[in-house]
CSV table of N, CA and C in Angstrom, one decimal:
chain,number,residue,atom,x,y,z
A,1,MET,N,-10.1,0.8,14.3
A,1,MET,CA,-9.6,0.6,12.9
A,1,MET,C,-8.1,0.6,13.0
A,2,TYR,N,-7.5,0.0,12.0
A,2,TYR,CA,-6.1,-0.1,11.8
A,2,TYR,C,-5.6,0.6,10.6
A,3,ALA,N,-4.5,1.3,10.6
A,3,ALA,CA,-4.0,2.0,9.5
A,3,ALA,C,-2.5,1.7,9.4
A,4,MET,N,-2.0,1.9,8.2
A,4,MET,CA,-0.6,1.8,7.9
A,4,MET,C,-0.2,2.9,6.9
A,5,THR,N,1.0,3.4,7.1
A,5,THR,CA,1.5,4.3,6.0
A,5,THR,C,2.9,3.6,5.7
A,6,GLY,N,3.1,3.5,4.4
A,6,GLY,CA,4.3,2.9,3.9
A,6,GLY,C,5.1,3.8,3.0
A,7,LYS,N,6.4,3.9,3.1
A,7,LYS,CA,7.2,4.6,2.2
A,7,LYS,C,8.0,3.6,1.4
A,8,LEU,N,7.8,3.7,0.1
A,8,LEU,CA,8.5,2.8,-0.8
A,8,LEU,C,9.4,3.6,-1.7
A,9,THR,N,10.7,3.3,-1.8
A,9,THR,CA,11.6,4.0,-2.6
A,9,THR,C,11.9,3.1,-3.8
A,10,ALA,N,11.6,3.7,-5.0
A,10,ALA,CA,11.9,2.9,-6.2
A,10,ALA,C,13.3,3.2,-6.7
A,11,GLN,N,13.8,2.2,-7.4
A,11,GLN,CA,15.1,2.4,-8.1
A,11,GLN,C,14.9,3.6,-9.1
A,12,SER,N,16.0,4.3,-9.4
A,12,SER,CA,15.9,5.4,-10.3
A,12,SER,C,15.3,5.0,-11.6
A,13,GLY,N,14.3,5.8,-12.0
A,13,GLY,CA,13.5,5.6,-13.3
A,13,GLY,C,12.5,4.5,-13.2
A,14,LYS,N,12.2,3.9,-12.0
A,14,LYS,CA,11.3,2.8,-11.9
A,14,LYS,C,10.0,3.2,-11.1
A,15,ARG,N,9.9,4.5,-10.7
A,15,ARG,CA,8.7,4.9,-9.9
A,15,ARG,C,7.4,4.7,-10.6
A,16,ASN,N,7.3,5.0,-11.9
A,16,ASN,CA,6.0,4.9,-12.6
A,16,ASN,C,5.6,3.4,-12.6
A,17,ALA,N,6.5,2.5,-12.8
A,17,ALA,CA,6.2,1.1,-12.9
A,17,ALA,C,5.8,0.6,-11.5
A,18,LEU,N,6.4,1.1,-10.4
A,18,LEU,CA,6.0,0.7,-9.1
A,18,LEU,C,4.6,1.3,-8.8
A,19,VAL,N,4.3,2.5,-9.1
A,19,VAL,CA,3.0,3.1,-8.9
A,19,VAL,C,1.9,2.3,-9.6
A,20,GLU,N,2.2,1.8,-10.8
A,20,GLU,CA,1.3,1.0,-11.6
A,20,GLU,C,0.9,-0.3,-10.9
A,21,ILE,N,1.9,-0.9,-10.3
A,21,ILE,CA,1.7,-2.1,-9.6
A,21,ILE,C,0.9,-1.9,-8.3
A,22,LEU,N,1.2,-0.8,-7.6
A,22,LEU,CA,0.5,-0.4,-6.4
A,22,LEU,C,-1.0,-0.1,-6.7
A,23,LEU,N,-1.2,0.6,-7.8
A,23,LEU,CA,-2.6,0.9,-8.2
A,23,LEU,C,-3.4,-0.4,-8.5
A,24,ARG,N,-2.7,-1.4,-9.1
A,24,ARG,CA,-3.4,-2.7,-9.3
A,24,ARG,C,-3.6,-3.4,-8.0
A,25,ALA,N,-2.7,-3.2,-7.1
A,25,ALA,CA,-2.9,-3.8,-5.7
A,25,ALA,C,-4.1,-3.1,-5.1
A,26,SER,N,-4.3,-1.8,-5.3
A,26,SER,CA,-5.5,-1.1,-4.7
A,26,SER,C,-6.8,-1.7,-5.2
A,27,GLU,N,-6.8,-2.1,-6.5
A,27,GLU,CA,-8.0,-2.8,-7.0
A,27,GLU,C,-8.3,-4.1,-6.4
A,28,VAL,N,-7.2,-4.9,-6.1
A,28,VAL,CA,-7.3,-6.2,-5.5
A,28,VAL,C,-7.8,-6.1,-4.1
A,29,VAL,N,-7.1,-5.2,-3.3
A,29,VAL,CA,-7.5,-5.1,-1.8
A,29,VAL,C,-8.9,-4.5,-1.6
A,30,ALA,N,-9.3,-3.7,-2.6
A,30,ALA,CA,-10.7,-3.1,-2.5
A,30,ALA,C,-11.7,-4.1,-2.5
A,31,GLN,N,-11.4,-5.3,-3.0
A,31,GLN,CA,-12.4,-6.4,-3.0
A,31,GLN,C,-12.3,-7.3,-1.8
A,32,LEU,N,-11.3,-7.1,-0.9
A,32,LEU,CA,-11.1,-8.0,0.2
A,32,LEU,C,-11.8,-7.5,1.4
A,33,PRO,N,-12.2,-8.4,2.3
A,33,PRO,CA,-13.0,-8.0,3.5
A,33,PRO,C,-12.1,-7.1,4.4
A,34,GLY,N,-12.7,-6.0,4.9
A,34,GLY,CA,-12.1,-5.1,5.9
A,34,GLY,C,-11.3,-4.0,5.3
A,35,CYS,N,-11.0,-3.9,4.0
A,35,CYS,CA,-10.3,-2.8,3.5
A,35,CYS,C,-11.2,-1.6,3.3
A,36,ARG,N,-10.8,-0.5,3.9
A,36,ARG,CA,-11.6,0.7,3.8
A,36,ARG,C,-10.9,1.8,2.9
A,37,ALA,N,-9.6,1.7,2.8
A,37,ALA,CA,-8.9,2.6,1.9
A,37,ALA,C,-7.5,2.1,1.6
A,38,TYR,N,-7.0,2.3,0.4
A,38,TYR,CA,-5.7,2.0,0.0
A,38,TYR,C,-5.3,3.1,-1.0
A,39,ILE,N,-4.5,4.0,-0.6
A,39,ILE,CA,-4.3,5.2,-1.4
A,39,ILE,C,-2.8,5.3,-1.7
A,40,VAL,N,-2.5,5.4,-3.0
A,40,VAL,CA,-1.1,5.5,-3.5
A,40,VAL,C,-0.8,6.9,-3.8
A,41,ASN,N,0.3,7.4,-3.3
A,41,ASN,CA,0.7,8.8,-3.4
A,41,ASN,C,2.1,8.9,-4.0
A,42,GLU,N,2.3,9.8,-4.9
A,42,GLU,CA,3.7,10.1,-5.4
A,42,GLU,C,4.3,11.3,-4.6
A,43,ASP,N,5.4,11.1,-4.1
A,43,ASP,CA,6.1,12.2,-3.4
A,43,ASP,C,6.5,13.3,-4.3
A,44,VAL,N,6.1,14.5,-4.0
A,44,VAL,CA,6.4,15.7,-4.9
A,44,VAL,C,7.8,16.1,-4.8
A,45,ALA,N,8.5,15.9,-3.7
A,45,ALA,CA,9.9,16.4,-3.5
A,45,ALA,C,10.9,15.3,-3.9
A,46,ASP,N,10.5,14.0,-3.9
A,46,ASP,CA,11.4,12.9,-4.2
A,46,ASP,C,10.8,12.1,-5.3
A,47,ARG,N,11.4,12.1,-6.5
A,47,ARG,CA,10.9,11.4,-7.6
A,47,ARG,C,11.1,9.9,-7.6
A,48,THR,N,11.7,9.4,-6.5
A,48,THR,CA,11.8,7.9,-6.3
A,48,THR,C,10.9,7.4,-5.3
A,49,CYS,N,10.2,8.3,-4.6
A,49,CYS,CA,9.4,7.9,-3.4
A,49,CYS,C,7.9,7.8,-3.7
A,50,VAL,N,7.3,6.7,-3.1
A,50,VAL,CA,5.9,6.5,-3.2
A,50,VAL,C,5.4,6.2,-1.8
A,51,TRP,N,4.3,6.8,-1.4
A,51,TRP,CA,3.7,6.6,-0.1
A,51,TRP,C,2.4,5.9,-0.3
A,52,VAL,N,2.1,4.9,0.5
A,52,VAL,CA,0.8,4.2,0.5
A,52,VAL,C,0.2,4.3,1.9
A,53,PHE,N,-1.1,4.7,1.8
A,53,PHE,CA,-1.8,4.8,3.1
A,53,PHE,C,-3.0,3.9,3.0
A,54,GLU,N,-3.1,3.0,4.0
A,54,GLU,CA,-4.1,2.0,4.1
A,54,GLU,C,-4.9,2.1,5.4
A,55,VAL,N,-6.2,1.8,5.3
A,55,VAL,CA,-7.1,1.8,6.4
A,55,VAL,C,-7.9,0.5,6.3
A,56,TRP,N,-7.9,-0.3,7.4
A,56,TRP,CA,-8.5,-1.6,7.5
A,56,TRP,C,-9.4,-1.6,8.8
A,57,ASP,N,-10.4,-2.5,8.8
A,57,ASP,CA,-11.2,-2.7,9.9
A,57,ASP,C,-10.4,-3.0,11.2
A,58,ASP,N,-9.4,-3.9,11.0
A,58,ASP,CA,-8.5,-4.3,12.0
A,58,ASP,C,-7.2,-4.9,11.5
A,59,LYS,N,-6.2,-5.1,12.3
A,59,LYS,CA,-5.0,-5.7,11.9
A,59,LYS,C,-5.1,-7.1,11.2
A,60,ALA,N,-6.1,-7.8,11.8
A,60,ALA,CA,-6.3,-9.2,11.3
A,60,ALA,C,-6.7,-9.1,9.8
A,61,ALA,N,-7.6,-8.2,9.4
A,61,ALA,CA,-8.0,-8.0,8.0
A,61,ALA,C,-6.8,-7.7,7.1
A,62,HIS,N,-5.9,-6.8,7.6
A,62,HIS,CA,-4.7,-6.5,6.8
A,62,HIS,C,-3.8,-7.7,6.7
A,63,ASP,N,-3.6,-8.4,7.8
A,63,ASP,CA,-2.7,-9.6,7.8
A,63,ASP,C,-3.3,-10.6,6.8
A,64,ALA,N,-4.6,-10.8,6.8
A,64,ALA,CA,-5.2,-11.8,5.9
A,64,ALA,C,-5.0,-11.4,4.5
A,65,SER,N,-5.0,-10.1,4.2
A,65,SER,CA,-4.8,-9.7,2.8
A,65,SER,C,-3.4,-10.1,2.3
A,66,LEU,N,-2.4,-10.2,3.1
A,66,LEU,CA,-1.1,-10.6,2.7
A,66,LEU,C,-1.0,-12.0,2.4
A,67,LYS,N,-2.0,-12.8,2.7
A,67,LYS,CA,-2.0,-14.2,2.3
A,67,LYS,C,-2.8,-14.5,1.0
A,68,ASN,N,-3.4,-13.4,0.5
A,68,ASN,CA,-4.1,-13.5,-0.8
A,68,ASN,C,-3.1,-13.7,-1.9
A,69,GLU,N,-3.4,-14.7,-2.8
A,69,GLU,CA,-2.4,-15.0,-3.9
A,69,GLU,C,-2.2,-13.9,-4.8
A,70,ARG,N,-3.2,-13.1,-5.1
A,70,ARG,CA,-3.0,-12.0,-6.0
A,70,ARG,C,-2.2,-10.9,-5.4
A,71,VAL,N,-2.4,-10.7,-4.1
A,71,VAL,CA,-1.6,-9.7,-3.4
A,71,VAL,C,-0.1,-10.1,-3.3
A,72,LYS,N,0.1,-11.4,-3.0
A,72,LYS,CA,1.5,-11.9,-2.9
A,72,LYS,C,2.2,-11.8,-4.3
A,73,SER,N,1.5,-12.0,-5.4
A,73,SER,CA,2.0,-11.9,-6.7
A,73,SER,C,2.4,-10.5,-7.0
A,74,LEU,N,1.6,-9.5,-6.6
A,74,LEU,CA,1.9,-8.1,-6.9
A,74,LEU,C,3.1,-7.7,-6.0
A,75,ILE,N,3.2,-8.2,-4.8
A,75,ILE,CA,4.4,-7.9,-3.9
A,75,ILE,C,5.6,-8.4,-4.6
A,76,SER,N,5.6,-9.6,-5.1
A,76,SER,CA,6.7,-10.2,-5.8
A,76,SER,C,7.1,-9.4,-7.0
A,77,GLU,N,6.2,-8.8,-7.7
A,77,GLU,CA,6.4,-8.0,-8.9
A,77,GLU,C,7.0,-6.7,-8.5
A,78,ALA,N,6.6,-6.1,-7.4
A,78,ALA,CA,7.1,-4.8,-7.0
A,78,ALA,C,8.5,-4.8,-6.4
A,79,MET,N,8.8,-5.9,-5.7
A,79,MET,CA,10.1,-5.9,-4.9
A,79,MET,C,11.3,-5.6,-5.8
A,80,PRO,N,11.5,-6.2,-7.0
A,80,PRO,CA,12.7,-5.9,-7.8
A,80,PRO,C,12.8,-4.4,-8.2
A,81,LEU,N,11.7,-3.7,-8.2
A,81,LEU,CA,11.7,-2.3,-8.6
A,81,LEU,C,12.1,-1.3,-7.5
A,82,MET,N,12.2,-1.9,-6.2
A,82,MET,CA,12.5,-1.1,-5.1
A,82,MET,C,13.9,-1.0,-4.7
A,83,ASP,N,14.3,0.1,-4.2
A,83,ASP,CA,15.7,0.4,-3.8
A,83,ASP,C,15.8,0.2,-2.2
A,84,GLY,N,15.6,-1.1,-1.8
A,84,GLY,CA,15.6,-1.4,-0.4
A,84,GLY,C,14.2,-1.7,0.1
A,85,PRO,N,14.1,-2.2,1.4
A,85,PRO,CA,12.8,-2.5,2.0
A,85,PRO,C,12.0,-1.3,2.3
A,86,PRO,N,10.6,-1.4,2.3
A,86,PRO,CA,9.8,-0.3,2.6
A,86,PRO,C,9.9,0.1,4.1
A,87,SER,N,9.6,1.3,4.4
A,87,SER,CA,9.5,1.7,5.8
A,87,SER,C,8.1,2.3,6.0
A,88,GLY,N,7.8,2.6,7.2
A,88,GLY,CA,6.5,3.2,7.5
A,88,GLY,C,6.1,3.0,9.0
A,89,ALA,N,4.8,3.1,9.2
A,89,ALA,CA,4.3,3.0,10.6
A,89,ALA,C,3.0,2.4,10.6
A,90,GLU,N,2.7,1.7,11.7
A,90,GLU,CA,1.3,1.2,12.0
A,90,GLU,C,0.6,2.3,12.8
A,91,LEU,N,-0.6,2.5,12.5
A,91,LEU,CA,-1.4,3.6,13.1
A,91,LEU,C,-2.7,3.1,13.7
A,92,LYS,N,-3.2,3.8,14.7
A,92,LYS,CA,-4.6,3.5,15.2
A,92,LYS,C,-5.4,4.7,14.8
A,93,VAL,N,-6.4,4.5,14.0
A,93,VAL,CA,-7.3,5.6,13.5
A,93,VAL,C,-8.1,6.2,14.7
A,94,ALA,N,-7.9,7.5,14.9
A,94,ALA,CA,-8.6,8.2,15.9
A,94,ALA,C,-9.9,8.8,15.3
A,95,GLY,N,-10.0,9.1,14.0
A,95,GLY,CA,-11.2,9.6,13.4
A,95,GLY,C,-10.8,10.7,12.4
A,96,GLY,N,-11.7,11.4,11.9
A,96,GLY,CA,-11.5,12.5,11.0
A,96,GLY,C,-12.4,12.4,9.8
A,97,HIS,N,-12.3,13.3,8.9
A,97,HIS,CA,-13.2,13.4,7.7
A,97,HIS,C,-12.9,12.2,6.8
A,98,GLY,N,-13.9,11.5,6.4
A,98,GLY,CA,-13.7,10.4,5.4
A,98,GLY,C,-13.6,9.0,6.1
A,99,ILE,N,-13.5,9.0,7.4
A,99,ILE,CA,-13.4,7.8,8.2
A,99,ILE,C,-14.7,7.7,9.1
A,100,ASN,N,-15.4,6.6,8.9
A,100,ASN,CA,-16.6,6.3,9.8
A,100,ASN,C,-16.2,5.2,10.7
A,101,PRO,N,-16.0,5.4,11.9
A,101,PRO,CA,-15.6,4.3,12.8
A,101,PRO,C,-16.7,3.3,13.0
């Protein structure tokens, strides 16, 4: 399995709007092949920061999701709310509670 964690920093006062877009994105990707999880998290210590954790069957499934027109539209909607590009990491799932390999 393939996972990603992303840190998105919103412009001041824009985090709620960014979270709303990301939650809509979670509804879209939940319908796409290979998506096992898409979890949106608000940083407790930083009121501008949002973390997204994604788990996919493989990298190809994730990459295919980025070609989906609804996903592309949501990305375009979110970008103006952000204070710079997202950061994060690509991960290989080793296992754990809630993940069935």
